[in-house]
Amino acid sequence: MIAFQEISKYFDKVKAIDNVTATIEEGHVFGLIGTNGAGKSTLLRLLCGVMKPDRGSITVDEEPVYDNPRAKARIFYISDDQYFFKSGTPKDMLRLYRTYYPGFDTEKWKEMMEKFGLDPDRKINTFSKGMKKQLSVICGICANTKYLFCDETFDGLDPVMRQAVKTVFVREIEERGLTPVIASHNLRELEDICEYVGLLHKGGILFEKDIDEMKLNIHKVQCVVKEEAQLKQIRETLEVVTMENRGALYTFTVRGKRMELEAFLEQLAPVFYELLPLSLEEIFISETEVKGYDVKALIL
């Protein structure tokens, strides 16, 4: 388990991470989402011990991670800005990672390189962005670490390769209990693979929840009311996150159990109502709007 307690990180006067507390359980895919500049990459670097927090504590399996080779050996970090040897080949990276990770599976590496169609003797600086991402994923999987941190890993991969990488992640989770932590802007990519998600905004964490549970407890309600009194009753009775209207049609984002919401709406008896599930992207927009990150204000 990875646990971080009240961690903060400053860059001069900029507070990149602000008093963040959360836990990442083993054997599950944890998605880290957030607005631009929310601190996702900084948080990953802190969690894997590349940087030291200015405040707070970070432990990996109850051991401090910073300046601790034993804890770091359980983590493989794929950064968004990947580093490879100048004029190096995949074989050069293989030799490097075998030095750092004693459990590195060379045979699996060769097998995956062949399946992904990557030449181990070709210079990496001639690879496309997507090919470099594939190479990083292969090295990360074959390092056989307990935790795999991925910063925008799906960015640059074509749809077939994205699905292939997800399949590899699922297989590794089932076979050896790998725990991937994936930071991404592409919420649709995370929705079908992540079991838990943490939402960062302006350096702070808004929530850390089970995705299925989260979707069961927040809904979109579309309705046409008969009179203003019904609208007032909705606002006062339900936990409304956001509200907008187009003419007579009102759209609410509401927290609560579906059965309870349906019972309330049946009793209210508006002219029309419909209860719809929200995608992870819609939940993200709703939650950040509550905190003052207004998407509509950016595009109007």
mmCIF file of C-alpha atoms in Angstrom:
data_model
loop_
_atom_site.group_PDB
_atom_site.id
_atom_site.type_symbol
_atom_site.label_atom_id
_atom_site.label_comp_id
_atom_site.label_asym_id
_atom_site.label_seq_id
_atom_site.Cartn_x
_atom_site.Cartn_y
_atom_site.Cartn_z
ATOM 1 C CA MET A 1 0.000 0.000 0.000
ATOM 2 C CA ILE A 2 1.135 3.539 -0.760
ATOM 3 C CA ALA A 3 0.113 6.118 1.819
ATOM 4 C CA PHE A 4 0.725 9.852 1.792
ATOM 5 C CA GLN A 5 -0.230 12.101 4.653
ATOM 6 C CA GLU A 6 -0.605 15.895 4.468
ATOM 7 C CA ILE A 7 2.105 16.334 1.834
ATOM 8 C CA SER A 8 2.932 19.720 0.305
ATOM 9 C CA LYS A 9 5.489 20.774 -2.303
ATOM 10 C CA TYR A 10 6.590 24.291 -3.250
ATOM 11 C CA PHE A 11 8.516 25.601 -6.237
ATOM 12 C CA ASP A 12 9.620 29.053 -5.107
ATOM 13 C CA LYS A 13 6.296 30.743 -4.271
ATOM 14 C CA VAL A 14 4.178 28.280 -6.253
ATOM 15 C CA LYS A 15 2.428 25.622 -4.179
ATOM 16 C CA ALA A 16 2.312 22.618 -6.538
ATOM 17 C CA ILE A 17 0.896 20.172 -3.962
ATOM 18 C CA ASP A 18 -1.173 21.464 -1.081
ATOM 19 C CA ASN A 19 -1.751 19.285 1.991
ATOM 20 C CA VAL A 20 -2.735 16.105 0.103
ATOM 21 C CA THR A 21 -3.704 12.920 1.946
ATOM 22 C CA ALA A 22 -4.742 9.612 0.320
ATOM 23 C CA THR A 23 -3.951 5.893 0.108
ATOM 24 C CA ILE A 24 -3.453 3.603 -2.884
ATOM 25 C CA GLU A 25 -4.409 -0.004 -2.192
ATOM 26 C CA GLU A 26 -2.575 -2.953 -3.745
ATOM 27 C CA GLY A 27 -3.799 -4.931 -6.742
ATOM 28 C CA HIS A 28 -6.075 -2.224 -8.159
ATOM 29 C CA VAL A 29 -5.739 0.355 -10.927
ATOM 30 C CA PHE A 30 -5.670 3.849 -9.436
ATOM 31 C CA GLY A 31 -6.415 6.754 -11.778
ATOM 32 C CA LEU A 32 -5.114 10.231 -11.046
ATOM 33 C CA ILE A 33 -7.035 12.947 -12.859
ATOM 34 C CA GLY A 34 -6.935 16.702 -12.626
ATOM 35 C CA THR A 35 -7.040 20.093 -14.244
ATOM 36 C CA ASN A 36 -4.013 21.536 -16.055
ATOM 37 C CA GLY A 37 -1.378 22.406 -13.486
ATOM 38 C CA ALA A 38 -3.221 20.470 -10.782
ATOM 39 C CA GLY A 39 -0.005 18.746 -9.691
ATOM 40 C CA LYS A 40 -0.456 15.219 -11.096
ATOM 41 C CA SER A 41 3.119 14.861 -12.380
ATOM 42 C CA THR A 42 4.556 16.451 -9.241
ATOM 43 C CA LEU A 43 2.566 14.055 -7.062
ATOM 44 C CA LEU A 44 3.837 11.020 -9.001
ATOM 45 C CA ARG A 45 7.441 12.226 -8.649
ATOM 46 C CA LEU A 46 6.923 12.650 -4.920
ATOM 47 C CA LEU A 47 5.347 9.192 -4.564
ATOM 48 C CA CYS A 48 8.216 7.427 -6.293
ATOM 49 C CA GLY A 49 10.875 9.324 -4.355
ATOM 50 C CA VAL A 50 12.274 11.439 -7.177
ATOM 51 C CA MET A 51 11.452 14.554 -5.130
ATOM 52 C CA LYS A 52 11.094 15.157 -1.407
ATOM 53 C CA PRO A 53 7.947 16.815 -0.041
ATOM 54 C CA ASP A 54 8.397 20.058 1.884
ATOM 55 C CA ARG A 55 5.808 18.820 4.385
ATOM 56 C CA GLY A 56 4.154 15.489 5.174
ATOM 57 C CA SER A 57 5.114 11.841 4.809
ATOM 58 C CA ILE A 58 5.023 9.235 2.009
ATOM 59 C CA THR A 59 5.381 5.516 2.646
ATOM 60 C CA VAL A 60 5.503 2.491 0.366
ATOM 61 C CA ASP A 61 4.540 -0.679 2.220
ATOM 62 C CA GLU A 62 5.072 1.262 5.464
ATOM 63 C CA GLU A 63 8.596 2.366 4.502
ATOM 64 C CA PRO A 64 9.561 5.986 3.671
ATOM 65 C CA VAL A 65 10.201 6.229 -0.056
ATOM 66 C CA TYR A 66 12.542 9.200 -0.328
ATOM 67 C CA ASP A 67 16.250 8.276 -0.262
ATOM 68 C CA ASN A 68 15.296 4.629 0.309
ATOM 69 C CA PRO A 69 16.583 2.293 -2.452
ATOM 70 C CA ARG A 70 14.655 -0.681 -1.065
ATOM 71 C CA ALA A 71 11.312 1.134 -1.310
ATOM 72 C CA LYS A 72 12.164 2.629 -4.700
ATOM 73 C CA ALA A 73 12.983 -0.845 -6.046
ATOM 74 C CA ARG A 74 9.257 -1.658 -5.786
ATOM 75 C CA ILE A 75 8.343 1.175 -8.174
ATOM 76 C CA PHE A 76 8.806 1.730 -11.890
ATOM 77 C CA TYR A 77 8.040 5.266 -13.071
ATOM 78 C CA ILE A 78 7.106 6.101 -16.681
ATOM 79 C CA SER A 79 7.261 9.882 -16.960
ATOM 80 C CA ASP A 80 5.414 11.924 -19.556
ATOM 81 C CA ASP A 81 8.775 13.346 -20.649
ATOM 82 C CA GLN A 82 10.624 10.077 -21.115
ATOM 83 C CA TYR A 83 14.398 9.839 -20.932
ATOM 84 C CA PHE A 84 16.500 7.532 -23.079
ATOM 85 C CA PHE A 85 20.233 7.383 -23.704
ATOM 86 C CA LYS A 86 21.364 9.676 -26.522
ATOM 87 C CA SER A 87 21.792 7.442 -29.579
ATOM 88 C CA GLY A 88 20.855 4.481 -27.368
ATOM 89 C CA THR A 89 18.916 1.373 -28.386
ATOM 90 C CA PRO A 90 16.275 -0.643 -26.505
ATOM 91 C CA LYS A 91 19.025 -3.153 -25.680
ATOM 92 C CA ASP A 92 20.946 -0.364 -23.940
ATOM 93 C CA MET A 93 17.882 0.409 -21.811
ATOM 94 C CA LEU A 94 17.490 -3.302 -21.084
ATOM 95 C CA ARG A 95 21.041 -3.454 -19.680
ATOM 96 C CA LEU A 96 20.372 -0.356 -17.548
ATOM 97 C CA TYR A 97 17.115 -1.611 -16.062
ATOM 98 C CA ARG A 98 18.532 -5.068 -15.330
ATOM 99 C CA THR A 99 21.106 -3.281 -13.160
ATOM 100 C CA TYR A 100 18.460 -1.397 -11.168
ATOM 101 C CA TYR A 101 15.819 -4.129 -11.012
ATOM 102 C CA PRO A 102 17.200 -7.594 -10.120
ATOM 103 C CA GLY A 103 13.849 -9.211 -10.939
ATOM 104 C CA PHE A 104 13.813 -7.859 -14.497
ATOM 105 C CA ASP A 105 12.381 -10.527 -16.835
ATOM 106 C CA THR A 106 14.603 -10.474 -19.923
ATOM 107 C CA GLU A 107 12.761 -13.269 -21.728
ATOM 108 C CA LYS A 108 9.410 -11.527 -21.292
ATOM 109 C CA TRP A 109 11.041 -8.297 -22.549
ATOM 110 C CA LYS A 110 12.226 -10.020 -25.734
ATOM 111 C CA GLU A 111 8.811 -11.599 -26.239
ATOM 112 C CA MET A 112 6.933 -8.318 -25.768
ATOM 113 C CA MET A 113 9.346 -6.404 -28.012
ATOM 114 C CA GLU A 114 8.622 -8.918 -30.764
ATOM 115 C CA LYS A 115 4.845 -8.806 -30.214
ATOM 116 C CA PHE A 116 4.830 -4.999 -30.291
ATOM 117 C CA GLY A 117 6.984 -5.003 -33.427
ATOM 118 C CA LEU A 118 9.878 -3.000 -31.933
ATOM 119 C CA ASP A 119 13.452 -3.525 -33.124
ATOM 120 C CA PRO A 120 15.741 -3.918 -30.059
ATOM 121 C CA ASP A 121 18.814 -2.783 -32.079
ATOM 122 C CA ARG A 122 17.276 0.348 -33.616
ATOM 123 C CA LYS A 123 18.235 3.739 -32.168
ATOM 124 C CA ILE A 124 15.442 5.018 -29.952
ATOM 125 C CA ASN A 125 15.762 8.592 -31.255
ATOM 126 C CA THR A 126 14.366 7.288 -34.559
ATOM 127 C CA PHE A 127 11.240 5.908 -32.823
ATOM 128 C CA SER A 128 7.930 7.745 -33.006
ATOM 129 C CA LYS A 129 6.338 9.119 -29.829
ATOM 130 C CA GLY A 130 4.000 6.130 -29.689
ATOM 131 C CA MET A 131 6.843 3.645 -30.131
ATOM 132 C CA LYS A 132 8.763 5.271 -27.276
ATOM 133 C CA LYS A 133 5.707 4.955 -25.054
ATOM 134 C CA GLN A 134 5.399 1.278 -25.998
ATOM 135 C CA LEU A 135 9.057 0.704 -25.117
ATOM 136 C CA SER A 136 8.585 2.401 -21.739
ATOM 137 C CA VAL A 137 5.551 0.257 -20.953
ATOM 138 C CA ILE A 138 7.398 -2.929 -21.922
ATOM 139 C CA CYS A 139 10.347 -2.014 -19.683
ATOM 140 C CA GLY A 140 7.970 -1.077 -16.868
ATOM 141 C CA ILE A 141 6.082 -4.359 -17.054
ATOM 142 C CA CYS A 142 9.216 -6.493 -17.342
ATOM 143 C CA ALA A 143 10.905 -4.779 -14.381
ATOM 144 C CA ASN A 144 8.478 -6.868 -12.273
ATOM 145 C CA THR A 145 7.983 -4.124 -9.708
ATOM 146 C CA LYS A 146 5.005 -4.105 -7.383
ATOM 147 C CA TYR A 147 3.918 -0.599 -8.439
ATOM 148 C CA LEU A 148 3.922 0.981 -11.895
ATOM 149 C CA PHE A 149 3.494 4.773 -12.119
ATOM 150 C CA CYS A 150 2.339 6.030 -15.510
ATOM 151 C CA ASP A 151 2.184 9.728 -16.449
ATOM 152 C CA GLU A 152 0.033 10.196 -19.569
ATOM 153 C CA THR A 153 1.042 6.714 -20.741
ATOM 154 C CA PHE A 154 -1.768 6.398 -23.304
ATOM 155 C CA ASP A 155 -0.920 9.734 -24.942
ATOM 156 C CA GLY A 156 0.553 9.053 -28.389
ATOM 157 C CA LEU A 157 -0.679 5.464 -28.634
ATOM 158 C CA ASP A 158 -3.086 4.513 -31.397
ATOM 159 C CA PRO A 159 -6.390 2.834 -30.392
ATOM 160 C CA VAL A 160 -5.081 -0.701 -30.998
ATOM 161 C CA MET A 161 -1.980 -0.112 -28.896
ATOM 162 C CA ARG A 162 -3.982 1.562 -26.123
ATOM 163 C CA GLN A 163 -6.157 -1.528 -25.868
ATOM 164 C CA ALA A 164 -3.097 -3.776 -25.982
ATOM 165 C CA VAL A 165 -1.476 -1.882 -23.096
ATOM 166 C CA LYS A 166 -4.678 -2.076 -21.042
ATOM 167 C CA THR A 167 -4.845 -5.825 -21.663
ATOM 168 C CA VAL A 168 -1.249 -6.198 -20.492
ATOM 169 C CA PHE A 169 -2.040 -4.234 -17.319
ATOM 170 C CA VAL A 170 -5.051 -6.423 -16.551
ATOM 171 C CA ARG A 171 -3.029 -9.609 -17.094
ATOM 172 C CA GLU A 172 -0.252 -8.424 -14.782
ATOM 173 C CA ILE A 173 -2.772 -7.464 -12.094
ATOM 174 C CA GLU A 174 -4.356 -10.913 -12.235
ATOM 175 C CA GLU A 175 -1.103 -12.862 -12.418
ATOM 176 C CA ARG A 176 1.129 -11.040 -9.924
ATOM 177 C CA GLY A 177 -0.911 -8.308 -8.256
ATOM 178 C CA LEU A 178 0.622 -5.337 -10.087
ATOM 179 C CA THR A 179 -0.703 -1.955 -8.921
ATOM 180 C CA PRO A 180 -0.705 0.609 -11.765
ATOM 181 C CA VAL A 181 -1.143 4.292 -10.888
ATOM 182 C CA ILE A 182 -2.133 6.186 -14.029
ATOM 183 C CA ALA A 183 -2.223 9.976 -14.348
ATOM 184 C CA SER A 184 -4.084 11.203 -17.402
ATOM 185 C CA HIS A 185 -6.159 14.003 -18.899
ATOM 186 C CA ASN A 186 -8.018 11.460 -21.033
ATOM 187 C CA LEU A 187 -10.818 10.476 -18.691
ATOM 188 C CA ARG A 188 -12.427 8.097 -21.178
ATOM 189 C CA GLU A 189 -9.218 6.066 -21.207
ATOM 190 C CA LEU A 190 -9.264 5.741 -17.420
ATOM 191 C CA GLU A 191 -12.953 4.999 -17.098
ATOM 192 C CA ASP A 192 -12.804 1.462 -18.466
ATOM 193 C CA ILE A 193 -9.670 0.344 -16.604
ATOM 194 C CA CYS A 194 -9.446 2.207 -13.275
ATOM 195 C CA GLU A 195 -11.191 0.962 -10.152
ATOM 196 C CA TYR A 196 -10.300 3.914 -7.949
ATOM 197 C CA VAL A 197 -9.726 7.535 -8.857
ATOM 198 C CA GLY A 198 -8.268 10.600 -7.182
ATOM 199 C CA LEU A 199 -9.213 14.059 -8.432
ATOM 200 C CA LEU A 200 -6.604 16.798 -8.048
ATOM 201 C CA HIS A 201 -7.383 20.494 -8.403
ATOM 202 C CA LYS A 202 -4.977 23.381 -7.783
ATOM 203 C CA GLY A 203 -2.608 21.143 -5.848
ATOM 204 C CA GLY A 204 -5.278 19.722 -3.542
ATOM 205 C CA ILE A 205 -7.239 16.497 -3.731
ATOM 206 C CA LEU A 206 -11.006 16.936 -4.132
ATOM 207 C CA PHE A 207 -11.838 13.277 -3.606
ATOM 208 C CA GLU A 208 -10.479 9.730 -3.673
ATOM 209 C CA LYS A 209 -13.203 7.210 -4.467
ATOM 210 C CA ASP A 210 -14.187 3.875 -5.967
ATOM 211 C CA ILE A 211 -15.393 4.665 -9.494
ATOM 212 C CA ASP A 212 -18.382 2.306 -9.416
ATOM 213 C CA GLU A 213 -19.475 3.596 -6.023
ATOM 214 C CA MET A 214 -18.997 7.164 -7.182
ATOM 215 C CA LYS A 215 -21.181 6.630 -10.240
ATOM 216 C CA LEU A 216 -23.902 5.051 -8.121
ATOM 217 C CA ASN A 217 -24.059 8.136 -5.912
ATOM 218 C CA ILE A 218 -24.173 10.952 -8.441
ATOM 219 C CA HIS A 219 -26.698 11.344 -11.258
ATOM 220 C CA LYS A 220 -27.921 13.693 -13.907
ATOM 221 C CA VAL A 221 -31.583 14.671 -13.545
ATOM 222 C CA GLN A 222 -33.396 16.268 -16.463
ATOM 223 C CA CYS A 223 -36.874 17.571 -15.773
ATOM 224 C CA VAL A 224 -39.610 20.008 -16.736
ATOM 225 C CA VAL A 225 -41.417 21.402 -13.689
ATOM 226 C CA LYS A 226 -45.008 22.599 -13.462
ATOM 227 C CA GLU A 227 -44.293 25.576 -11.239
ATOM 228 C CA GLU A 228 -41.521 27.487 -9.463
ATOM 229 C CA ALA A 229 -42.398 25.817 -6.148
ATOM 230 C CA GLN A 230 -41.288 22.424 -7.510
ATOM 231 C CA LEU A 231 -37.959 23.909 -8.560
ATOM 232 C CA LYS A 232 -37.486 25.321 -5.062
ATOM 233 C CA GLN A 233 -38.328 21.940 -3.533
ATOM 234 C CA ILE A 234 -35.664 20.228 -5.664
ATOM 235 C CA ARG A 235 -33.029 22.718 -4.524
ATOM 236 C CA GLU A 236 -33.959 22.465 -0.860
ATOM 237 C CA THR A 237 -34.456 18.692 -0.664
ATOM 238 C CA LEU A 238 -31.777 17.238 -2.939
ATOM 239 C CA GLU A 239 -28.010 17.663 -2.729
ATOM 240 C CA VAL A 240 -27.619 19.600 -5.978
ATOM 241 C CA VAL A 241 -24.045 19.901 -7.287
ATOM 242 C CA THR A 242 -24.778 21.883 -10.458
ATOM 243 C CA MET A 243 -27.871 23.226 -12.200
ATOM 244 C CA GLU A 244 -28.561 24.712 -15.618
ATOM 245 C CA ASN A 245 -31.580 25.213 -17.804
ATOM 246 C CA ARG A 246 -32.473 25.627 -21.429
ATOM 247 C CA GLY A 247 -35.941 27.050 -21.646
ATOM 248 C CA ALA A 248 -38.271 24.846 -19.622
ATOM 249 C CA LEU A 249 -35.803 21.949 -19.371
ATOM 250 C CA TYR A 250 -33.698 21.904 -16.194
ATOM 251 C CA THR A 251 -30.603 19.719 -15.816
ATOM 252 C CA PHE A 252 -29.276 18.981 -12.334
ATOM 253 C CA THR A 253 -26.233 17.044 -11.174
ATOM 254 C CA VAL A 254 -27.394 15.492 -7.907
ATOM 255 C CA ARG A 255 -25.786 13.336 -5.235
ATOM 256 C CA GLY A 256 -27.796 10.455 -3.827
ATOM 257 C CA LYS A 257 -28.978 6.890 -4.352
ATOM 258 C CA ARG A 258 -30.943 6.249 -7.536
ATOM 259 C CA MET A 259 -33.906 4.652 -5.761
ATOM 260 C CA GLU A 260 -34.212 7.577 -3.344
ATOM 261 C CA LEU A 261 -34.031 10.108 -6.178
ATOM 262 C CA GLU A 262 -36.662 8.230 -8.186
ATOM 263 C CA ALA A 263 -38.982 8.077 -5.154
ATOM 264 C CA PHE A 264 -38.611 11.830 -4.582
ATOM 265 C CA LEU A 265 -39.256 12.666 -8.240
ATOM 266 C CA GLU A 266 -42.277 10.382 -8.412
ATOM 267 C CA GLN A 267 -43.760 12.171 -5.423
ATOM 268 C CA LEU A 268 -42.855 15.580 -6.847
ATOM 269 C CA ALA A 269 -44.609 14.648 -10.127
ATOM 270 C CA PRO A 270 -43.016 17.102 -12.564
ATOM 271 C CA VAL A 271 -44.271 17.333 -16.152
ATOM 272 C CA PHE A 272 -41.286 15.215 -17.229
ATOM 273 C CA TYR A 273 -38.172 13.763 -15.597
ATOM 274 C CA GLU A 274 -35.339 11.449 -16.574
ATOM 275 C CA LEU A 275 -32.510 10.049 -14.455
ATOM 276 C CA LEU A 276 -29.230 9.501 -16.318
ATOM 277 C CA PRO A 277 -25.822 8.089 -15.293
ATOM 278 C CA LEU A 278 -22.789 10.367 -15.531
ATOM 279 C CA SER A 279 -19.535 9.550 -17.279
ATOM 280 C CA LEU A 280 -16.266 10.080 -15.414
ATOM 281 C CA GLU A 281 -15.694 13.179 -17.540
ATOM 282 C CA GLU A 282 -19.065 14.658 -16.520
ATOM 283 C CA ILE A 283 -18.349 13.915 -12.846
ATOM 284 C CA PHE A 284 -14.948 15.596 -13.205
ATOM 285 C CA ILE A 285 -16.521 18.721 -14.718
ATOM 286 C CA SER A 286 -19.227 18.867 -12.052
ATOM 287 C CA GLU A 287 -16.818 18.472 -9.147
ATOM 288 C CA THR A 288 -14.355 21.071 -10.460
ATOM 289 C CA GLU A 289 -17.146 23.563 -11.211
ATOM 290 C CA VAL A 290 -18.105 23.372 -7.541
ATOM 291 C CA LYS A 291 -14.532 24.388 -6.704
ATOM 292 C CA GLY A 292 -14.589 27.353 -9.090
ATOM 293 C CA TYR A 293 -13.093 25.803 -12.238
ATOM 294 C CA ASP A 294 -15.909 26.807 -14.599
ATOM 295 C CA VAL A 295 -15.610 25.105 -17.979
ATOM 296 C CA LYS A 296 -18.341 27.282 -19.515
ATOM 297 C CA ALA A 297 -16.464 30.444 -18.533
ATOM 298 C CA LEU A 298 -13.412 29.217 -20.440
ATOM 299 C CA ILE A 299 -15.212 28.606 -23.733
ATOM 300 C CA LEU A 300 -17.757 31.444 -23.802
#
